[in-house]
Amino acid sequence: MREAAAPTPPPPPLAEVLGVRRIRLAEVAAPRLTIEERHARDQVWATMVLANPTLFDGPAVACADTSWPRPGELHVSWSRVTYRHYALRRVPSATAPTASLSVSILQTTDDGRLLVGRMSPTTAAPGRWQFPGGSVEPPPDGERLDLAALRRNAVRELAEETGVTAAPTELELRAVTRGQYGSVGVLFLAPPLPEPVLREHFTALAPPERELVELAFVRSPADLPGLPGPHADYLTPVLRHLTRQQAGLRRRTP
């Protein structure tokens, strides 16, 4: 008798796109962990680093809580952690929140397509297709984390991952997502550039420094099946959201 094949685990749920026009952020104390949670976290992190020595326990911003005081306005309580904090996601008994705060950039071409990149094998999400972006870093002590700071984080990520430079004031808040673990992603629209220019900037990056190893350009969710490998949980919902927005604009245009 043949042994039954193990069931394929279901894919993680897709992120949802939130109707946000304004974001307010407030710092709170870091999550308090029990001795058992700290020990389990550190054990998991050590295993992860052993498997991928390039992982870096750098500073990060965690979402402690979110609230909606009024329609279109999102309040995020955040705390200072390091990347090992997210190893708690692999500890079933952990109760501390493990939601993250990230920024992504919608870098368009001059014909309306969006740049997506495939993550390097040495990153925490090897092979994943996503928009340029990453986890938000906490500001220096005494400085605020606000929308302007998020724009600065986004500009830095865009330059590091694609070689494209932009001014923070050129970025337009376009969408906010809520994904797995309650993580919040803030997406900014960057000024359009021709595809050859974007590829030229990307090629000029030194290969050892690249977090993205491949670029593609997509217009709608229908283009995603052509990208082999895992996709960020927000990719399909955001493209659907933008496609609906563009369709609405076309209907309103006389």
PDB file of C-alpha atoms in Angstrom:
ATOM      1  CA  MET A   1       0.000   0.000   0.000  1.00  0.00           C
ATOM      2  CA  ARG A   2       1.456   3.357  -1.019  1.00  0.00           C
ATOM      3  CA  GLU A   3       1.859   5.921   1.676  1.00  0.00           C
ATOM      4  CA  ALA A   4      -0.331   8.985   1.138  1.00  0.00           C
ATOM      5  CA  ALA A   5       1.541  12.125   0.168  1.00  0.00           C
ATOM      6  CA  ALA A   6       1.720  14.821   2.807  1.00  0.00           C
ATOM      7  CA  PRO A   7      -0.796  17.595   2.119  1.00  0.00           C
ATOM      8  CA  THR A   8       0.623  20.764   0.643  1.00  0.00           C
ATOM      9  CA  PRO A   9       0.405  23.560   3.215  1.00  0.00           C
ATOM     10  CA  PRO A  10      -1.913  26.397   2.166  1.00  0.00           C
ATOM     11  CA  PRO A  11      -0.224  29.604   0.967  1.00  0.00           C
ATOM     12  CA  PRO A  12      -0.150  32.497   3.436  1.00  0.00           C
ATOM     13  CA  PRO A  13      -3.178  34.780   3.216  1.00  0.00           C
ATOM     14  CA  LEU A  14      -2.922  37.788   0.937  1.00  0.00           C
ATOM     15  CA  ALA A  15      -2.536  41.221   2.467  1.00  0.00           C
ATOM     16  CA  GLU A  16      -5.434  43.667   2.430  1.00  0.00           C
ATOM     17  CA  VAL A  17      -5.236  47.194   1.071  1.00  0.00           C
ATOM     18  CA  LEU A  18      -6.492  49.743   3.596  1.00  0.00           C
ATOM     19  CA  GLY A  19      -8.236  53.007   2.796  1.00  0.00           C
ATOM     20  CA  VAL A  20      -5.690  55.300   4.427  1.00  0.00           C
ATOM     21  CA  ARG A  21      -5.152  58.985   3.694  1.00  0.00           C
ATOM     22  CA  ARG A  22      -3.256  59.904   6.857  1.00  0.00           C
ATOM     23  CA  ILE A  23      -0.850  58.042   9.162  1.00  0.00           C
ATOM     24  CA  ARG A  24       0.142  58.978  12.697  1.00  0.00           C
ATOM     25  CA  LEU A  25       2.849  57.104  14.581  1.00  0.00           C
ATOM     26  CA  ALA A  26       3.613  56.996  18.305  1.00  0.00           C
ATOM     27  CA  GLU A  27       6.483  55.205  20.028  1.00  0.00           C
ATOM     28  CA  VAL A  28       5.750  52.799  22.889  1.00  0.00           C
ATOM     29  CA  ALA A  29       7.924  50.517  25.000  1.00  0.00           C
ATOM     30  CA  ALA A  30       9.334  47.384  23.410  1.00  0.00           C
ATOM     31  CA  PRO A  31       7.384  44.149  24.028  1.00  0.00           C
ATOM     32  CA  ARG A  32       8.133  42.518  27.370  1.00  0.00           C
ATOM     33  CA  LEU A  33       9.193  38.920  26.928  1.00  0.00           C
ATOM     34  CA  THR A  34       9.320  36.126  29.442  1.00  0.00           C
ATOM     35  CA  ILE A  35      12.615  34.357  30.074  1.00  0.00           C
ATOM     36  CA  GLU A  36      11.238  31.374  28.152  1.00  0.00           C
ATOM     37  CA  GLU A  37      10.295  33.553  25.172  1.00  0.00           C
ATOM     38  CA  ARG A  38      13.723  35.190  25.056  1.00  0.00           C
ATOM     39  CA  HIS A  39      15.445  31.819  25.224  1.00  0.00           C
ATOM     40  CA  ALA A  40      13.250  30.313  22.485  1.00  0.00           C
ATOM     41  CA  ARG A  41      13.660  33.428  20.314  1.00  0.00           C
ATOM     42  CA  ASP A  42      17.445  33.332  20.604  1.00  0.00           C
ATOM     43  CA  GLN A  43      17.561  29.620  19.817  1.00  0.00           C
ATOM     44  CA  VAL A  44      15.470  30.099  16.680  1.00  0.00           C
ATOM     45  CA  TRP A  45      17.563  33.099  15.621  1.00  0.00           C
ATOM     46  CA  ALA A  46      20.795  31.144  16.078  1.00  0.00           C
ATOM     47  CA  THR A  47      19.389  28.377  13.849  1.00  0.00           C
ATOM     48  CA  MET A  48      18.374  30.923  11.207  1.00  0.00           C
ATOM     49  CA  VAL A  49      21.835  32.540  11.204  1.00  0.00           C
ATOM     50  CA  LEU A  50      23.472  29.124  10.965  1.00  0.00           C
ATOM     51  CA  ALA A  51      21.402  28.452   7.838  1.00  0.00           C
ATOM     52  CA  ASN A  52      22.014  31.949   6.425  1.00  0.00           C
ATOM     53  CA  PRO A  53      25.114  33.665   7.912  1.00  0.00           C
ATOM     54  CA  THR A  54      24.308  36.915   6.071  1.00  0.00           C
ATOM     55  CA  LEU A  55      21.341  37.616   8.362  1.00  0.00           C
ATOM     56  CA  PHE A  56      21.979  40.745  10.428  1.00  0.00           C
ATOM     57  CA  ASP A  57      20.371  41.534  13.776  1.00  0.00           C
ATOM     58  CA  GLY A  58      19.995  45.233  12.977  1.00  0.00           C
ATOM     59  CA  PRO A  59      17.520  47.767  14.391  1.00  0.00           C
ATOM     60  CA  ALA A  60      13.915  47.579  13.205  1.00  0.00           C
ATOM     61  CA  VAL A  61      10.484  49.018  13.949  1.00  0.00           C
ATOM     62  CA  ALA A  62       7.756  46.683  15.187  1.00  0.00           C
ATOM     63  CA  CYS A  63       4.038  47.483  15.175  1.00  0.00           C
ATOM     64  CA  ALA A  64       2.665  47.173  18.678  1.00  0.00           C
ATOM     65  CA  ASP A  65      -0.907  48.147  17.798  1.00  0.00           C
ATOM     66  CA  THR A  66      -3.048  49.886  15.178  1.00  0.00           C
ATOM     67  CA  SER A  67      -6.239  51.879  15.552  1.00  0.00           C
ATOM     68  CA  TRP A  68      -8.671  53.932  13.448  1.00  0.00           C
ATOM     69  CA  PRO A  69      -9.746  57.076  15.324  1.00  0.00           C
ATOM     70  CA  ARG A  70     -11.626  58.270  12.240  1.00  0.00           C
ATOM     71  CA  PRO A  71     -12.203  57.067   8.666  1.00  0.00           C
ATOM     72  CA  GLY A  72      -9.081  57.217   6.508  1.00  0.00           C
ATOM     73  CA  GLU A  73      -6.714  57.848   9.443  1.00  0.00           C
ATOM     74  CA  LEU A  74      -4.464  55.088  10.749  1.00  0.00           C
ATOM     75  CA  HIS A  75      -2.650  55.321  14.084  1.00  0.00           C
ATOM     76  CA  VAL A  76       0.325  52.994  14.552  1.00  0.00           C
ATOM     77  CA  SER A  77       1.947  52.366  17.928  1.00  0.00           C
ATOM     78  CA  TRP A  78       5.506  51.217  17.301  1.00  0.00           C
ATOM     79  CA  SER A  79       8.502  50.041  19.303  1.00  0.00           C
ATOM     80  CA  ARG A  80      12.220  49.564  18.797  1.00  0.00           C
ATOM     81  CA  VAL A  81      13.345  45.972  18.266  1.00  0.00           C
ATOM     82  CA  THR A  82      16.005  44.126  16.319  1.00  0.00           C
ATOM     83  CA  TYR A  83      15.417  41.594  13.568  1.00  0.00           C
ATOM     84  CA  ARG A  84      15.758  38.638  15.922  1.00  0.00           C
ATOM     85  CA  HIS A  85      12.443  39.718  17.448  1.00  0.00           C
ATOM     86  CA  TYR A  86      10.651  38.270  14.410  1.00  0.00           C
ATOM     87  CA  ALA A  87      12.090  34.824  15.187  1.00  0.00           C
ATOM     88  CA  LEU A  88       9.212  34.687  17.698  1.00  0.00           C
ATOM     89  CA  ARG A  89       6.940  33.973  14.732  1.00  0.00           C
ATOM     90  CA  ARG A  90       8.425  30.481  14.800  1.00  0.00           C
ATOM     91  CA  VAL A  91       7.766  30.011  18.515  1.00  0.00           C
ATOM     92  CA  PRO A  92       4.214  28.639  18.873  1.00  0.00           C
ATOM     93  CA  SER A  93       3.946  29.546  22.557  1.00  0.00           C
ATOM     94  CA  ALA A  94       5.018  33.201  22.114  1.00  0.00           C
ATOM     95  CA  THR A  95       2.369  35.828  22.835  1.00  0.00           C
ATOM     96  CA  ALA A  96       4.282  39.041  22.047  1.00  0.00           C
ATOM     97  CA  PRO A  97       3.147  40.912  18.896  1.00  0.00           C
ATOM     98  CA  THR A  98       5.413  40.323  15.899  1.00  0.00           C
ATOM     99  CA  ALA A  99       3.908  42.708  13.362  1.00  0.00           C
ATOM    100  CA  SER A 100       6.452  44.723  11.386  1.00  0.00           C
ATOM    101  CA  LEU A 101       6.389  48.130   9.704  1.00  0.00           C
ATOM    102  CA  SER A 102       7.787  48.387   6.192  1.00  0.00           C
ATOM    103  CA  VAL A 103       7.916  50.752   3.237  1.00  0.00           C
ATOM    104  CA  SER A 104       7.708  49.897  -0.465  1.00  0.00           C
ATOM    105  CA  ILE A 105       8.089  51.995  -3.586  1.00  0.00           C
ATOM    106  CA  LEU A 106       5.827  51.897  -6.620  1.00  0.00           C
ATOM    107  CA  GLN A 107       8.414  52.777  -9.236  1.00  0.00           C
ATOM    108  CA  THR A 108       6.604  53.232 -12.536  1.00  0.00           C
ATOM    109  CA  THR A 109       7.888  53.308 -16.079  1.00  0.00           C
ATOM    110  CA  ASP A 110       6.821  56.074 -18.441  1.00  0.00           C
ATOM    111  CA  ASP A 111       4.254  53.703 -19.982  1.00  0.00           C
ATOM    112  CA  GLY A 112       2.612  52.857 -16.651  1.00  0.00           C
ATOM    113  CA  ARG A 113       4.203  49.540 -15.685  1.00  0.00           C
ATOM    114  CA  LEU A 114       5.545  48.853 -12.197  1.00  0.00           C
ATOM    115  CA  LEU A 115       9.021  47.633 -11.284  1.00  0.00           C
ATOM    116  CA  VAL A 116       9.236  44.455  -9.209  1.00  0.00           C
ATOM    117  CA  GLY A 117      12.392  42.683  -8.126  1.00  0.00           C
ATOM    118  CA  ARG A 118      13.380  39.173  -7.091  1.00  0.00           C
ATOM    119  CA  MET A 119      15.132  38.908  -3.745  1.00  0.00           C
ATOM    120  CA  SER A 120      18.657  37.537  -3.515  1.00  0.00           C
ATOM    121  CA  PRO A 121      19.204  33.999  -2.121  1.00  0.00           C
ATOM    122  CA  THR A 122      21.101  35.552   0.802  1.00  0.00           C
ATOM    123  CA  THR A 123      18.155  37.648   2.026  1.00  0.00           C
ATOM    124  CA  ALA A 124      15.494  36.699   4.564  1.00  0.00           C
ATOM    125  CA  ALA A 125      13.026  36.082   1.690  1.00  0.00           C
ATOM    126  CA  PRO A 126      15.088  34.315  -0.993  1.00  0.00           C
ATOM    127  CA  GLY A 127      13.585  34.313  -4.462  1.00  0.00           C
ATOM    128  CA  ARG A 128      10.534  36.384  -3.522  1.00  0.00           C
ATOM    129  CA  TRP A 129       9.153  38.929  -5.993  1.00  0.00           C
ATOM    130  CA  GLN A 130       8.246  42.259  -4.443  1.00  0.00           C
ATOM    131  CA  PHE A 131       8.330  46.011  -4.891  1.00  0.00           C
ATOM    132  CA  PRO A 132      11.601  47.679  -3.839  1.00  0.00           C
ATOM    133  CA  GLY A 133      11.480  48.349  -0.111  1.00  0.00           C
ATOM    134  CA  GLY A 134      12.137  46.923   3.309  1.00  0.00           C
ATOM    135  CA  SER A 135      11.692  47.192   7.046  1.00  0.00           C
ATOM    136  CA  VAL A 136      11.584  50.646   8.585  1.00  0.00           C
ATOM    137  CA  GLU A 137      14.558  51.571  10.758  1.00  0.00           C
ATOM    138  CA  PRO A 138      13.919  53.468  14.009  1.00  0.00           C
ATOM    139  CA  PRO A 139      14.971  57.122  14.075  1.00  0.00           C
ATOM    140  CA  PRO A 140      17.813  58.327  16.316  1.00  0.00           C
ATOM    141  CA  ASP A 141      16.841  59.044  19.904  1.00  0.00           C
ATOM    142  CA  GLY A 142      15.013  62.344  20.144  1.00  0.00           C
ATOM    143  CA  GLU A 143      13.781  62.296  16.547  1.00  0.00           C
ATOM    144  CA  ARG A 144      10.239  61.503  15.420  1.00  0.00           C
ATOM    145  CA  LEU A 145       9.071  58.664  13.264  1.00  0.00           C
ATOM    146  CA  ASP A 146       6.492  60.300  11.018  1.00  0.00           C
ATOM    147  CA  LEU A 147       5.419  60.276   7.377  1.00  0.00           C
ATOM    148  CA  ALA A 148       8.467  62.342   6.382  1.00  0.00           C
ATOM    149  CA  ALA A 149      10.737  59.767   8.059  1.00  0.00           C
ATOM    150  CA  LEU A 150       8.932  56.957   6.247  1.00  0.00           C
ATOM    151  CA  ARG A 151       9.582  58.757   2.961  1.00  0.00           C
ATOM    152  CA  ARG A 152      13.286  58.984   3.821  1.00  0.00           C
ATOM    153  CA  ASN A 153      13.335  55.242   4.565  1.00  0.00           C
ATOM    154  CA  ALA A 154      11.669  54.596   1.213  1.00  0.00           C
ATOM    155  CA  VAL A 155      14.158  56.768  -0.698  1.00  0.00           C
ATOM    156  CA  ARG A 156      17.047  54.891   0.911  1.00  0.00           C
ATOM    157  CA  GLU A 157      15.549  51.498   0.041  1.00  0.00           C
ATOM    158  CA  LEU A 158      14.926  52.551  -3.555  1.00  0.00           C
ATOM    159  CA  ALA A 159      18.535  53.665  -3.980  1.00  0.00           C
ATOM    160  CA  GLU A 160      20.004  50.592  -2.278  1.00  0.00           C
ATOM    161  CA  GLU A 161      17.929  48.071  -4.228  1.00  0.00           C
ATOM    162  CA  THR A 162      17.638  49.678  -7.672  1.00  0.00           C
ATOM    163  CA  GLY A 163      20.244  52.462  -7.828  1.00  0.00           C
ATOM    164  CA  VAL A 164      17.478  55.016  -8.516  1.00  0.00           C
ATOM    165  CA  THR A 165      17.625  58.258  -6.551  1.00  0.00           C
ATOM    166  CA  ALA A 166      14.605  60.372  -5.657  1.00  0.00           C
ATOM    167  CA  ALA A 167      13.859  63.203  -3.244  1.00  0.00           C
ATOM    168  CA  PRO A 168      11.576  62.334  -0.314  1.00  0.00           C
ATOM    169  CA  THR A 169       9.211  65.126  -1.356  1.00  0.00           C
ATOM    170  CA  GLU A 170       8.737  63.420  -4.742  1.00  0.00           C
ATOM    171  CA  LEU A 171       7.144  60.352  -3.140  1.00  0.00           C
ATOM    172  CA  GLU A 172       3.345  60.253  -2.920  1.00  0.00           C
ATOM    173  CA  LEU A 173       1.541  58.120  -0.334  1.00  0.00           C
ATOM    174  CA  ARG A 174      -0.474  55.723  -2.465  1.00  0.00           C
ATOM    175  CA  ALA A 175      -1.518  52.714  -0.357  1.00  0.00           C
ATOM    176  CA  VAL A 176      -1.235  51.019   3.030  1.00  0.00           C
ATOM    177  CA  THR A 177      -1.459  47.260   3.470  1.00  0.00           C
ATOM    178  CA  ARG A 178      -2.026  44.938   6.422  1.00  0.00           C
ATOM    179  CA  GLY A 179      -0.574  41.475   6.011  1.00  0.00           C
ATOM    180  CA  GLN A 180       0.418  38.371   7.900  1.00  0.00           C
ATOM    181  CA  TYR A 181       0.936  38.846  11.666  1.00  0.00           C
ATOM    182  CA  GLY A 182      -0.817  42.230  11.331  1.00  0.00           C
ATOM    183  CA  SER A 183       2.230  43.766   9.651  1.00  0.00           C
ATOM    184  CA  VAL A 184       1.731  47.202   8.109  1.00  0.00           C
ATOM    185  CA  GLY A 185       3.220  48.229   4.768  1.00  0.00           C
ATOM    186  CA  VAL A 186       3.299  51.819   3.511  1.00  0.00           C
ATOM    187  CA  LEU A 187       3.589  52.225  -0.264  1.00  0.00           C
ATOM    188  CA  PHE A 188       4.816  55.371  -1.992  1.00  0.00           C
ATOM    189  CA  LEU A 189       4.562  56.254  -5.682  1.00  0.00           C
ATOM    190  CA  ALA A 190       7.835  57.469  -7.247  1.00  0.00           C
ATOM    191  CA  PRO A 191       8.159  59.636 -10.389  1.00  0.00           C
ATOM    192  CA  PRO A 192       8.094  57.577 -13.612  1.00  0.00           C
ATOM    193  CA  LEU A 193      11.267  56.751 -15.510  1.00  0.00           C
ATOM    194  CA  PRO A 194      11.843  54.914 -18.816  1.00  0.00           C
ATOM    195  CA  GLU A 195      12.532  51.186 -18.457  1.00  0.00           C
ATOM    196  CA  PRO A 196      16.023  51.440 -20.044  1.00  0.00           C
ATOM    197  CA  VAL A 197      16.993  54.081 -17.467  1.00  0.00           C
ATOM    198  CA  LEU A 198      15.771  51.903 -14.593  1.00  0.00           C
ATOM    199  CA  ARG A 199      17.705  48.916 -15.917  1.00  0.00           C
ATOM    200  CA  GLU A 200      20.807  51.046 -16.374  1.00  0.00           C
ATOM    201  CA  HIS A 201      20.705  52.209 -12.739  1.00  0.00           C
ATOM    202  CA  PHE A 202      20.181  48.647 -11.552  1.00  0.00           C
ATOM    203  CA  THR A 203      23.029  47.255 -13.643  1.00  0.00           C
ATOM    204  CA  ALA A 204      25.376  49.901 -12.225  1.00  0.00           C
ATOM    205  CA  LEU A 205      24.960  48.502  -8.693  1.00  0.00           C
ATOM    206  CA  ALA A 206      27.849  46.299  -7.577  1.00  0.00           C
ATOM    207  CA  PRO A 207      26.574  42.666  -7.633  1.00  0.00           C
ATOM    208  CA  PRO A 208      27.669  41.826  -4.043  1.00  0.00           C
ATOM    209  CA  GLU A 209      25.549  44.717  -2.755  1.00  0.00           C
ATOM    210  CA  ARG A 210      22.353  43.776  -4.571  1.00  0.00           C
ATOM    211  CA  GLU A 211      19.383  42.645  -2.518  1.00  0.00           C
ATOM    212  CA  LEU A 212      17.487  42.192  -5.780  1.00  0.00           C
ATOM    213  CA  VAL A 213      18.950  39.896  -8.406  1.00  0.00           C
ATOM    214  CA  GLU A 214      16.410  40.358 -11.195  1.00  0.00           C
ATOM    215  CA  LEU A 215      13.927  42.993 -12.359  1.00  0.00           C
ATOM    216  CA  ALA A 216      10.587  42.661 -14.111  1.00  0.00           C
ATOM    217  CA  PHE A 217       7.863  45.114 -15.078  1.00  0.00           C
ATOM    218  CA  VAL A 218       4.179  44.394 -14.536  1.00  0.00           C
ATOM    219  CA  ARG A 219       0.972  46.219 -15.307  1.00  0.00           C
ATOM    220  CA  SER A 220      -1.710  44.117 -13.592  1.00  0.00           C
ATOM    221  CA  PRO A 221      -2.195  40.875 -11.612  1.00  0.00           C
ATOM    222  CA  ALA A 222      -2.465  39.069 -14.963  1.00  0.00           C
ATOM    223  CA  ASP A 223       1.305  39.553 -15.387  1.00  0.00           C
ATOM    224  CA  LEU A 224       2.239  37.833 -12.115  1.00  0.00           C
ATOM    225  CA  PRO A 225       1.981  34.172 -13.209  1.00  0.00           C
ATOM    226  CA  GLY A 226       4.942  34.864 -15.468  1.00  0.00           C
ATOM    227  CA  LEU A 227       7.134  35.499 -12.413  1.00  0.00           C
ATOM    228  CA  PRO A 228       8.268  32.083 -11.105  1.00  0.00           C
ATOM    229  CA  GLY A 229       8.690  31.661  -7.374  1.00  0.00           C
ATOM    230  CA  PRO A 230       7.057  33.188  -4.284  1.00  0.00           C
ATOM    231  CA  HIS A 231       5.417  36.606  -4.349  1.00  0.00           C
ATOM    232  CA  ALA A 232       5.094  39.130  -1.501  1.00  0.00           C
ATOM    233  CA  ASP A 233       1.650  38.834   0.095  1.00  0.00           C
ATOM    234  CA  TYR A 234       0.753  42.397  -0.931  1.00  0.00           C
ATOM    235  CA  LEU A 235       1.696  42.122  -4.609  1.00  0.00           C
ATOM    236  CA  THR A 236      -1.596  40.821  -6.031  1.00  0.00           C
ATOM    237  CA  PRO A 237      -3.896  42.957  -3.818  1.00  0.00           C
ATOM    238  CA  VAL A 238      -1.974  46.163  -4.518  1.00  0.00           C
ATOM    239  CA  LEU A 239      -1.955  45.569  -8.272  1.00  0.00           C
ATOM    240  CA  ARG A 240      -5.717  44.884  -8.147  1.00  0.00           C
ATOM    241  CA  HIS A 241      -6.207  48.083  -6.141  1.00  0.00           C
ATOM    242  CA  LEU A 242      -4.180  50.182  -8.580  1.00  0.00           C
ATOM    243  CA  THR A 243      -5.921  48.616 -11.582  1.00  0.00           C
ATOM    244  CA  ARG A 244      -9.328  49.516 -10.117  1.00  0.00           C
ATOM    245  CA  GLN A 245      -8.120  53.058  -9.405  1.00  0.00           C
ATOM    246  CA  GLN A 246      -6.921  53.498 -12.985  1.00  0.00           C
ATOM    247  CA  ALA A 247     -10.191  52.097 -14.357  1.00  0.00           C
ATOM    248  CA  GLY A 248     -12.127  54.572 -12.191  1.00  0.00           C
ATOM    249  CA  LEU A 249     -10.037  57.466 -13.477  1.00  0.00           C
ATOM    250  CA  ARG A 250     -10.658  56.432 -17.083  1.00  0.00           C
ATOM    251  CA  ARG A 251     -14.422  56.305 -16.460  1.00  0.00           C
ATOM    252  CA  ARG A 252     -14.390  59.797 -14.971  1.00  0.00           C
ATOM    253  CA  THR A 253     -12.288  61.278 -17.765  1.00  0.00           C
ATOM    254  CA  PRO A 254     -14.561  62.897 -20.401  1.00  0.00           C
TER     255      PRO A 254
END
